[in-house]
PDB file of C-alpha atoms in Angstrom:
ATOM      1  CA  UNK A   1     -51.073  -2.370  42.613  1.00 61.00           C
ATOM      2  CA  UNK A   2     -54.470  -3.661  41.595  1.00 71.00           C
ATOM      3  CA  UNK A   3     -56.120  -3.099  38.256  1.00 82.00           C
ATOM      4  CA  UNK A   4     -59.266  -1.186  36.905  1.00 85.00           C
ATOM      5  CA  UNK A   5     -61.974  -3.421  35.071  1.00 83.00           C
ATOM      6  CA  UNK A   6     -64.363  -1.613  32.311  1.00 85.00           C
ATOM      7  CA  UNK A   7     -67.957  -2.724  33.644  1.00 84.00           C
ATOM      8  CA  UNK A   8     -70.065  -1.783  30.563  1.00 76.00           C
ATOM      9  CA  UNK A   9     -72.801  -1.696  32.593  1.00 70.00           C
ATOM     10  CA  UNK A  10     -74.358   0.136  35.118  1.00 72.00           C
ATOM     11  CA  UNK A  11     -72.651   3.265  36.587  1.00 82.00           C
ATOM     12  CA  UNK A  12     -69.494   2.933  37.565  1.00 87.00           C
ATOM     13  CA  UNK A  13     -68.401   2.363  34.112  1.00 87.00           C
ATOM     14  CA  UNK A  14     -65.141   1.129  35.630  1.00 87.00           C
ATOM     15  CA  UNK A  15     -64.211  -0.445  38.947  1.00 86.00           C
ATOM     16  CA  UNK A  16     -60.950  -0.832  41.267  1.00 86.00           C
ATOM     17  CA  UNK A  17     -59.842  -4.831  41.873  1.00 84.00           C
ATOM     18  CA  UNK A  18     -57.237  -4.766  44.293  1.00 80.00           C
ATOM     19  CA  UNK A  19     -54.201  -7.448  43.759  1.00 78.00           C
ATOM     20  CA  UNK A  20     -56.271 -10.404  44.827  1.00 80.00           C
ATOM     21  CA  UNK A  21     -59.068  -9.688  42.200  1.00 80.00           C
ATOM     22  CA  UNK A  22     -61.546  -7.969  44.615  1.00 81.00           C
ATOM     23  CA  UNK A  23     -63.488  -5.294  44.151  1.00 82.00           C
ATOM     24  CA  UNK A  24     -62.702  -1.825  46.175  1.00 82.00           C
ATOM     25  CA  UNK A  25     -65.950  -1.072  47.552  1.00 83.00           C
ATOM     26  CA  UNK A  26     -65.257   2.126  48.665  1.00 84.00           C
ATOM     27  CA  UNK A  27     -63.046   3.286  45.419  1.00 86.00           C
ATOM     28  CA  UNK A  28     -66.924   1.583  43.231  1.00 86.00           C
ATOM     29  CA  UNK A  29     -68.661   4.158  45.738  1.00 87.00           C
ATOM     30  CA  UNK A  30     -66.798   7.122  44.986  1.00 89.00           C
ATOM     31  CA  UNK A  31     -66.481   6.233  41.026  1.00 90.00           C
ATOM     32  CA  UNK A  32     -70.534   5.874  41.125  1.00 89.00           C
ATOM     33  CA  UNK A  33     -71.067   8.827  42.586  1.00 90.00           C
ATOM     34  CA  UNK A  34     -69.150  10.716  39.710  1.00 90.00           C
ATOM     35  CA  UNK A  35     -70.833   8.760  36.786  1.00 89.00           C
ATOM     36  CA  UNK A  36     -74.410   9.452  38.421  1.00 88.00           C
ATOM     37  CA  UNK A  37     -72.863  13.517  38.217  1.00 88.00           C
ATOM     38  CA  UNK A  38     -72.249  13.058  34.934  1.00 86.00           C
ATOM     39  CA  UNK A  39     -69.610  13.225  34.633  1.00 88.00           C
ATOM     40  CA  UNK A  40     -67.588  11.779  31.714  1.00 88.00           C
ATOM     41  CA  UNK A  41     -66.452   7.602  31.383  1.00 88.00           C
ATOM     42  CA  UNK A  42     -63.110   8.615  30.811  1.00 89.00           C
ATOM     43  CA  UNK A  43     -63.240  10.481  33.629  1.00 89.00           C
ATOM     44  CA  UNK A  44     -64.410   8.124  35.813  1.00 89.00           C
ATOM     45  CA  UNK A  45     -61.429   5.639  34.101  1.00 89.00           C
ATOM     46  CA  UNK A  46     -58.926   8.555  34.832  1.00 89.00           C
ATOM     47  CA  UNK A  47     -60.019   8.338  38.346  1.00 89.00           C
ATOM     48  CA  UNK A  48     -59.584   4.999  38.632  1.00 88.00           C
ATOM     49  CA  UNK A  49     -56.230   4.461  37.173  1.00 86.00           C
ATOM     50  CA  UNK A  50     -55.097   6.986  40.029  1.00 83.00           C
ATOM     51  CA  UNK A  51     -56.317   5.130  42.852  1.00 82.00           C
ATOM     52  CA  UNK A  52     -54.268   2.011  42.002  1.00 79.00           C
ATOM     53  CA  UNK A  53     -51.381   3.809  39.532  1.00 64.00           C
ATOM     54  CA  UNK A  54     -50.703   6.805  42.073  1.00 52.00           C
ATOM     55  CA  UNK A  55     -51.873   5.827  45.465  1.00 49.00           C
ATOM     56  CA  UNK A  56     -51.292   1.808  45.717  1.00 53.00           C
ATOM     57  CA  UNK A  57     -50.997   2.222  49.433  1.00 49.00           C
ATOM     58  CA  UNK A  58     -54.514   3.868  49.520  1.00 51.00           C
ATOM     59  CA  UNK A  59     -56.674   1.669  47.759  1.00 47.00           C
ATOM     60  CA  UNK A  60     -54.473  -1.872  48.830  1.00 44.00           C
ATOM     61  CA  UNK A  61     -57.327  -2.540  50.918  1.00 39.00           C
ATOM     62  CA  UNK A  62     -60.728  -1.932  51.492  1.00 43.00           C
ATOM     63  CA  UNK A  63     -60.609  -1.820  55.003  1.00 48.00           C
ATOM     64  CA  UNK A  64     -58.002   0.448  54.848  1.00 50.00           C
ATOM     65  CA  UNK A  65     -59.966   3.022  52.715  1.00 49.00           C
ATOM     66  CA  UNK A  66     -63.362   2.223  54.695  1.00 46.00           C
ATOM     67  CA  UNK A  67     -61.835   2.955  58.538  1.00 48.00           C
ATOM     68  CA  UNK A  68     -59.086   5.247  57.984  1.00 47.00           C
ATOM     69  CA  UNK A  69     -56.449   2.911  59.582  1.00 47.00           C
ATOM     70  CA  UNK A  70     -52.819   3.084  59.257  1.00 41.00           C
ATOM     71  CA  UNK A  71     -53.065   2.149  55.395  1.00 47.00           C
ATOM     72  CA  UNK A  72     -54.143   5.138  54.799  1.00 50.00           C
ATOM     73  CA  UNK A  73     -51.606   7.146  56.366  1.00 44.00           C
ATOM     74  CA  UNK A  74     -48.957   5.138  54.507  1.00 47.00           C
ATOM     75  CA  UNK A  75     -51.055   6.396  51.629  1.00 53.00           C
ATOM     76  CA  UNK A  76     -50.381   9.649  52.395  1.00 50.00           C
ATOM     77  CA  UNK A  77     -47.068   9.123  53.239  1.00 46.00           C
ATOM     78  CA  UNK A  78     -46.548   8.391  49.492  1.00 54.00           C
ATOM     79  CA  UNK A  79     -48.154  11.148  48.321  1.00 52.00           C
ATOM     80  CA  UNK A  80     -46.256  13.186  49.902  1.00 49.00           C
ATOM     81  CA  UNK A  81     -42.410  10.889  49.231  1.00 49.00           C
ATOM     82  CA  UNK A  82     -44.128  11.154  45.657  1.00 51.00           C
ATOM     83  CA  UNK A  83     -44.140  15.090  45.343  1.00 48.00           C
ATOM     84  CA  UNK A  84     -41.012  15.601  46.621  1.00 48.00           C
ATOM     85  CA  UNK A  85     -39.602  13.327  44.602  1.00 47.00           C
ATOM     86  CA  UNK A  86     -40.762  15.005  41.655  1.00 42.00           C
ATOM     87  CA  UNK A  87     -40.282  18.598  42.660  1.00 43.00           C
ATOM     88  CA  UNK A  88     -36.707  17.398  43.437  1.00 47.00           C
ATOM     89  CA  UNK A  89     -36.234  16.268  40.043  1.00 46.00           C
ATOM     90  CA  UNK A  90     -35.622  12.894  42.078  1.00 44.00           C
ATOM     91  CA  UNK A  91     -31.925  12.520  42.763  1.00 47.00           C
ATOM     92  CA  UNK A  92     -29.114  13.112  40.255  1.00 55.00           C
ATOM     93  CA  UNK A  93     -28.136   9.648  40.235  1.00 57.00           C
ATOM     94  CA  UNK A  94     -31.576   7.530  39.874  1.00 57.00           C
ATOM     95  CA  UNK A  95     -32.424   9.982  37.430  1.00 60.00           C
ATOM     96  CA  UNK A  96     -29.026   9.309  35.339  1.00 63.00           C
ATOM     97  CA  UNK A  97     -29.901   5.945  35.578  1.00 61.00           C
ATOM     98  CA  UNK A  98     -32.796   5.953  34.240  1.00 61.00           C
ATOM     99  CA  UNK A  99     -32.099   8.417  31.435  1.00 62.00           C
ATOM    100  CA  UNK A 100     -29.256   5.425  30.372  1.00 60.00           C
ATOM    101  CA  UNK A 101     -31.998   2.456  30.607  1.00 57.00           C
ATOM    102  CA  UNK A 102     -34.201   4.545  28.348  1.00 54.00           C
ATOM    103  CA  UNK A 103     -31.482   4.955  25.560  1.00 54.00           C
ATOM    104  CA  UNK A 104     -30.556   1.602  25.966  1.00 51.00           C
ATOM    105  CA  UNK A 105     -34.630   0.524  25.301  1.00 57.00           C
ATOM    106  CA  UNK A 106     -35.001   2.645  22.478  1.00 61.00           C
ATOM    107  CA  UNK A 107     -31.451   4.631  21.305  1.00 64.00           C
ATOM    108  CA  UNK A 108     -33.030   7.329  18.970  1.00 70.00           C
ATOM    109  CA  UNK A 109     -35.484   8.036  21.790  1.00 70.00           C
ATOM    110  CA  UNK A 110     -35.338  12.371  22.940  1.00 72.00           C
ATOM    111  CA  UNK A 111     -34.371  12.913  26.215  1.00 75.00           C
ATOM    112  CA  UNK A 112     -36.726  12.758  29.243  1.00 72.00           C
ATOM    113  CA  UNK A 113     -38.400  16.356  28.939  1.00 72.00           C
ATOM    114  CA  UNK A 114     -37.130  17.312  25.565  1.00 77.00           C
ATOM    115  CA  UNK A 115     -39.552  19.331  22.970  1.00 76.00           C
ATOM    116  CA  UNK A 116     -40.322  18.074  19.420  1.00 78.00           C
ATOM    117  CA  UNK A 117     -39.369  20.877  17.015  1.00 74.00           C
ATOM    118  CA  UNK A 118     -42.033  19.527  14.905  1.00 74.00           C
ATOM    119  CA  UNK A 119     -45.064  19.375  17.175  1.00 74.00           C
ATOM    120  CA  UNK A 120     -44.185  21.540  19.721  1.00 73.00           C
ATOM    121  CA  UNK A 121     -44.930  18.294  22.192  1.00 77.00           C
ATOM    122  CA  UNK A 122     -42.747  17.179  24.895  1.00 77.00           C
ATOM    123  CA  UNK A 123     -41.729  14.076  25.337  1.00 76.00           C
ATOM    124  CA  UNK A 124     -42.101  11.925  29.123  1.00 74.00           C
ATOM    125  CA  UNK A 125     -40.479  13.470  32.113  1.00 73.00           C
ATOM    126  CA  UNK A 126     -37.913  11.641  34.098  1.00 70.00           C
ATOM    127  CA  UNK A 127     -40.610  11.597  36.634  1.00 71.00           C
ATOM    128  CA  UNK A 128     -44.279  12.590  37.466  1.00 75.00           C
ATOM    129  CA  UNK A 129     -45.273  15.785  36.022  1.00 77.00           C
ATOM    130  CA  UNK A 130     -46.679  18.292  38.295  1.00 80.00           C
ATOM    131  CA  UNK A 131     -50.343  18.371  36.949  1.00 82.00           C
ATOM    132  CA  UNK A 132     -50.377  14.130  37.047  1.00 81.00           C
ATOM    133  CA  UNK A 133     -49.468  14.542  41.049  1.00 80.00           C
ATOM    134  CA  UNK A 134     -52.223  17.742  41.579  1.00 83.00           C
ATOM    135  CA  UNK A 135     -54.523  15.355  39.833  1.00 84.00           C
ATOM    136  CA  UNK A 136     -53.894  12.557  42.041  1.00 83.00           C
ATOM    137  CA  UNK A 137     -54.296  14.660  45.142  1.00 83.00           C
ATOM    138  CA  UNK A 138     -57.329  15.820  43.756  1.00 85.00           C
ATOM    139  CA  UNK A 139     -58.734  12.354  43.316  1.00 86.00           C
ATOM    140  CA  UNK A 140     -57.945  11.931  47.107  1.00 84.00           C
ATOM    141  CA  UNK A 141     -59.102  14.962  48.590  1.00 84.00           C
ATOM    142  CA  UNK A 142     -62.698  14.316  46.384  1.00 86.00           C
ATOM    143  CA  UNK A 143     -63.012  10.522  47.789  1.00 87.00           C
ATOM    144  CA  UNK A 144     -62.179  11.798  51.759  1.00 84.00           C
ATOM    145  CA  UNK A 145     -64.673  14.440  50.999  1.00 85.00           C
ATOM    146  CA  UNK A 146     -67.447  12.008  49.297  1.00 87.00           C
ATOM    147  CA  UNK A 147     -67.374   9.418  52.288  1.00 84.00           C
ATOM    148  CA  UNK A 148     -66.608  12.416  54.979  1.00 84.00           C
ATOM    149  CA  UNK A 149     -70.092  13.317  53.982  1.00 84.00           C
ATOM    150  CA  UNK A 150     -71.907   9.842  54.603  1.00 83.00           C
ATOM    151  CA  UNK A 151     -70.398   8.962  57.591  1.00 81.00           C
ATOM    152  CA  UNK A 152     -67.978   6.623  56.469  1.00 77.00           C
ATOM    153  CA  UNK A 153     -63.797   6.673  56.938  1.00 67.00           C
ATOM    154  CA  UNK A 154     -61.938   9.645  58.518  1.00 66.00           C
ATOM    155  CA  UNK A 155     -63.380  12.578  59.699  1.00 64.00           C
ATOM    156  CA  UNK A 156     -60.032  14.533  58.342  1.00 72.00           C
ATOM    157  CA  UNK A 157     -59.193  15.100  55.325  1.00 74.00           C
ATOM    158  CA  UNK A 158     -55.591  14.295  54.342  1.00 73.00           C
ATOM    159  CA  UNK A 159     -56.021  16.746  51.378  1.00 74.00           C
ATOM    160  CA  UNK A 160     -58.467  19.410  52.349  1.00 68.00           C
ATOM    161  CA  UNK A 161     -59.919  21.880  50.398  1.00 69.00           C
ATOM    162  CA  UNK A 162     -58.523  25.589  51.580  1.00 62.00           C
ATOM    163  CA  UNK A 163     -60.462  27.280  54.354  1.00 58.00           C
ATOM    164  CA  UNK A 164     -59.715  30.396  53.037  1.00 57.00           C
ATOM    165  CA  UNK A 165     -61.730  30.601  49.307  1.00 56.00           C
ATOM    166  CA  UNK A 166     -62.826  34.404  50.358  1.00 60.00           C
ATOM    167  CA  UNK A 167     -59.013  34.942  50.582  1.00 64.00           C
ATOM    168  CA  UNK A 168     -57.913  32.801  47.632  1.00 61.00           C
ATOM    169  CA  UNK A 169     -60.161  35.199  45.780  1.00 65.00           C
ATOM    170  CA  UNK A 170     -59.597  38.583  47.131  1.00 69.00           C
ATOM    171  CA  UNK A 171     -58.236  41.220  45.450  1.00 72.00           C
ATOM    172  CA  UNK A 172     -54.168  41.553  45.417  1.00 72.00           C
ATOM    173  CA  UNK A 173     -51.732  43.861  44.128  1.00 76.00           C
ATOM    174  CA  UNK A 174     -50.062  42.526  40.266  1.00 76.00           C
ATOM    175  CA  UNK A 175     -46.963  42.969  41.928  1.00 79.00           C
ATOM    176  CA  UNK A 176     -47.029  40.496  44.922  1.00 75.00           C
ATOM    177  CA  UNK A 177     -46.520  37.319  44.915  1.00 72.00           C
ATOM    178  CA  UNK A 178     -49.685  34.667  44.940  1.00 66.00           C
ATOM    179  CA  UNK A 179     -50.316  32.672  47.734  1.00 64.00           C
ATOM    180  CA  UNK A 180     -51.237  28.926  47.373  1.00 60.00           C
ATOM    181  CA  UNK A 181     -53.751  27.543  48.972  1.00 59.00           C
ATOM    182  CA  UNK A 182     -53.681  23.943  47.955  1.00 56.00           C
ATOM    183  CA  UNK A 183     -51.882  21.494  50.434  1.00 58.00           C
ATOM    184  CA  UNK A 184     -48.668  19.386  48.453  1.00 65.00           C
ATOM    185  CA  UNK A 185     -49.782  21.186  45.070  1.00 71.00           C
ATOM    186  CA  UNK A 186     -46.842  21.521  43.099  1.00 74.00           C
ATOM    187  CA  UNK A 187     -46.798  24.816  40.670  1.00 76.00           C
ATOM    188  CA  UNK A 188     -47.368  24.007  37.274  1.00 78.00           C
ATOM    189  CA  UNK A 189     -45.602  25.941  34.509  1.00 77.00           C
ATOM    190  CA  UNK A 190     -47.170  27.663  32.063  1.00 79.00           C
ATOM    191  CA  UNK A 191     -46.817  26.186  28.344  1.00 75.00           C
ATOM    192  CA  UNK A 192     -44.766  27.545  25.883  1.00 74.00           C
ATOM    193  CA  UNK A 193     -46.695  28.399  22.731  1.00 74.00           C
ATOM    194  CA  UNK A 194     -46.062  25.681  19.947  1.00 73.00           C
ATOM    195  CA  UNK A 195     -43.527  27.202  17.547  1.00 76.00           C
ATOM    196  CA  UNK A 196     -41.536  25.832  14.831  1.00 78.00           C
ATOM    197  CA  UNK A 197     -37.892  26.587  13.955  1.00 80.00           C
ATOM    198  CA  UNK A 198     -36.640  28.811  11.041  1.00 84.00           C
ATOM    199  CA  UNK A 199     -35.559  25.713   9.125  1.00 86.00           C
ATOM    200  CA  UNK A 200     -38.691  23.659   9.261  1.00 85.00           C
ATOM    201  CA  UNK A 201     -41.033  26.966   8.184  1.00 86.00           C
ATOM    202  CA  UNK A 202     -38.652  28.057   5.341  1.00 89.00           C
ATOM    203  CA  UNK A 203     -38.845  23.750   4.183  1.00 89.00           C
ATOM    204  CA  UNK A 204     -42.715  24.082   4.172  1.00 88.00           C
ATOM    205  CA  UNK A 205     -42.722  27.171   2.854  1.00 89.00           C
ATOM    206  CA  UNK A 206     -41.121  25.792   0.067  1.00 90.00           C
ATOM    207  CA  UNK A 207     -42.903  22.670  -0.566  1.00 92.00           C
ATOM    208  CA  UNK A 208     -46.307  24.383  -1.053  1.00 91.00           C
ATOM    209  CA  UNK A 209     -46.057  24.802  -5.181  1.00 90.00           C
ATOM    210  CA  UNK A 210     -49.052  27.188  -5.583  1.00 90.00           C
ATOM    211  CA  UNK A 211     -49.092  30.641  -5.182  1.00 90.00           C
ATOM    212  CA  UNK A 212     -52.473  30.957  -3.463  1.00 86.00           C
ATOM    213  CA  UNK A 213     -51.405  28.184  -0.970  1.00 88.00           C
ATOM    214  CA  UNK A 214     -48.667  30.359   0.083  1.00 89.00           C
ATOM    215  CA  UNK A 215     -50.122  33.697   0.111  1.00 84.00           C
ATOM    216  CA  UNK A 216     -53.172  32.073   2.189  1.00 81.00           C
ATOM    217  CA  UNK A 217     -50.232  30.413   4.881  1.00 85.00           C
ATOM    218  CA  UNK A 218     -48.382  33.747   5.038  1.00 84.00           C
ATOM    219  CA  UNK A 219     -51.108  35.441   5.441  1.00 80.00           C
ATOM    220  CA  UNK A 220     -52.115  32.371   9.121  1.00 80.00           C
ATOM    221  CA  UNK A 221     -48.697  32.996  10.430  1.00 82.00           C
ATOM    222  CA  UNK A 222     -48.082  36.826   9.765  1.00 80.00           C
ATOM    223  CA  UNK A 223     -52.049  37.885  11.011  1.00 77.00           C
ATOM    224  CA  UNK A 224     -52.129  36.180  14.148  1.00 76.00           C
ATOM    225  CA  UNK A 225     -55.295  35.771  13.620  1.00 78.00           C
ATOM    226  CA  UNK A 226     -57.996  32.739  15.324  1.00 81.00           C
ATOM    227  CA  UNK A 227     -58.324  30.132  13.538  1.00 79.00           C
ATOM    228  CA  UNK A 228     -62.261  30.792  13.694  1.00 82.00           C
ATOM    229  CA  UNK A 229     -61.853  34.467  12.381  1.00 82.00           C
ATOM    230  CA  UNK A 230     -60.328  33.211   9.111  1.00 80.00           C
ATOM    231  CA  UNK A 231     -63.034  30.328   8.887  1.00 81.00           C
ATOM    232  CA  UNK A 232     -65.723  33.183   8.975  1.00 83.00           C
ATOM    233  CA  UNK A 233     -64.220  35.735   6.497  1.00 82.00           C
ATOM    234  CA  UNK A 234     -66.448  36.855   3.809  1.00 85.00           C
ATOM    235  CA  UNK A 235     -65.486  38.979   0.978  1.00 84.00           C
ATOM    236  CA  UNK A 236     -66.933  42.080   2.489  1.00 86.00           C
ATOM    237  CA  UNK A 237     -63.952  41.667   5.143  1.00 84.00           C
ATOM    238  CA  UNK A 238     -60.941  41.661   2.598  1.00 81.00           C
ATOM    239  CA  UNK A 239     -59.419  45.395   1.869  1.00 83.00           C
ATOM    240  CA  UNK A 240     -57.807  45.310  -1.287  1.00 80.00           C
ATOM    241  CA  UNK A 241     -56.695  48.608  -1.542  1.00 85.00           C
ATOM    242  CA  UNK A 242     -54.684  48.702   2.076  1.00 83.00           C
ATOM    243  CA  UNK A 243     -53.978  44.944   1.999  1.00 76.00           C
ATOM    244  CA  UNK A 244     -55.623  44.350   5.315  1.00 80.00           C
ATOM    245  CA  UNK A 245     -58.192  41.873   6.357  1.00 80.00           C
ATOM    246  CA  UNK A 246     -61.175  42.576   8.559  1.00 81.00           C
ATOM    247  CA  UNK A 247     -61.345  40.129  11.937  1.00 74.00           C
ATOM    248  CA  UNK A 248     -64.273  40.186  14.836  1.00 68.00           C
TER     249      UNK A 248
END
């Protein structure tokens, strides 16, 4: 699969080695060409762990990456075996097997997917999450379109950009459905806002012992209010006599 080095030197601030410890000279193009955008390290390391974590096929060799040869359409190929997969919810039976190797590697581990009543978090999918395969096809479709532009690889694009941005942002009627433009992007959902149960709010409630502490957290959870409005209250902005409190 290949492995990505930190350089701590000179942009890139983190190269692609391929499995015999070389470096991917056209992956160190691409990953330079972001740093000297400035745009952020981990960034550029995000970037880089997709080229050999989600696309092995792609970056296996630099020849591969450099002419456009049948490597990369095997690349592709797995980009595309990968998002079905995933939209699929992979089959029934590899994904029962691997919900019974993960109990049997940690037993009090949640189940793949599951939400922490605590934080609100969820815990790892059974497999890749929607956003971690747009982000990979986003990786690709930036490097086809960064050597596309200096003559190197293949003139096409295996994940082009829509030809129709005028479209994508025209006006359209609340009630129809919108179209996607993005080629193999999966539909994220949206997140559920970060809640806690009954139980858990009435056991804090309770383990506050001041008054003031409780009247302040009643006061977070009943307003609604931005976190930002409270920190800039004054006491100009506190009615007394109607018990409300003044926000911007």
């Amino acid at each position: 699969m290949g492995s990505v080095v930190d350089t701590s030197l000179l942009p890139p601030p983190f190269v692609v080695r391929d499995t015999q410890g070389a470096e991917v000279e056209p992956a160190t193009g691409y990953l330079r060409e972001l740093a000297l955008s400035d745009f952020s390290p981990l960034t550029c390391r995000s970037y880089a762990f997709n080229f050999t974590a989600m696309v092995p096929a792609v970056v296996g060799s630099a020849d591969g990456l450099a002419t456009g040869d049948r490597g990369r359409d095997r690349g592709i190929g797995g980009l595309a075996s990968l998002g079905q997969e995933s939209q699929r919810q992979r089959q029934r039976q590899r994904q029962r097997q691997r919900q019974r190797q993960r109990q049997r590697s940690d037993p009090d581990a949640p189940p793949a997917g599951s939400l922490n009543p605590k934080t609100g978090k969820s815990a790892l999918q059974a497999g890749y999450a929607p956003s971690t395969i747009n982000h990979a096809l986003s990786v690709v479709s930036g490097f086809y379109q960064f050597h596309a532009r200096h003559g190197r690889g293949p003139v096409r694009n295996p994940v082009p950009v829509s030809a129709e941005p005028r479209r994508a942002m025209a006006h359209r009627s609340p009630s129809e459905t919108p179209a996607k433009f993005g080629r193999a992007r999966l539909r994220v959902p949206a997140p559920l806002p970060r809640s806690i149960p009954d139980g858990l709010w009435d056991d804090l409630f309770a383990a506050l012992d001041c008054d003031r502490d409780r009247a302040l957290l009643e006061c977070f959870v009943s307003s609604g209010a931005r976190t930002a409005e409270f920190l800039g209250l004054v006491p100009e902005d506190l009615d007394w006599a109607d018990q409300r409190i003044w926000v911007i």
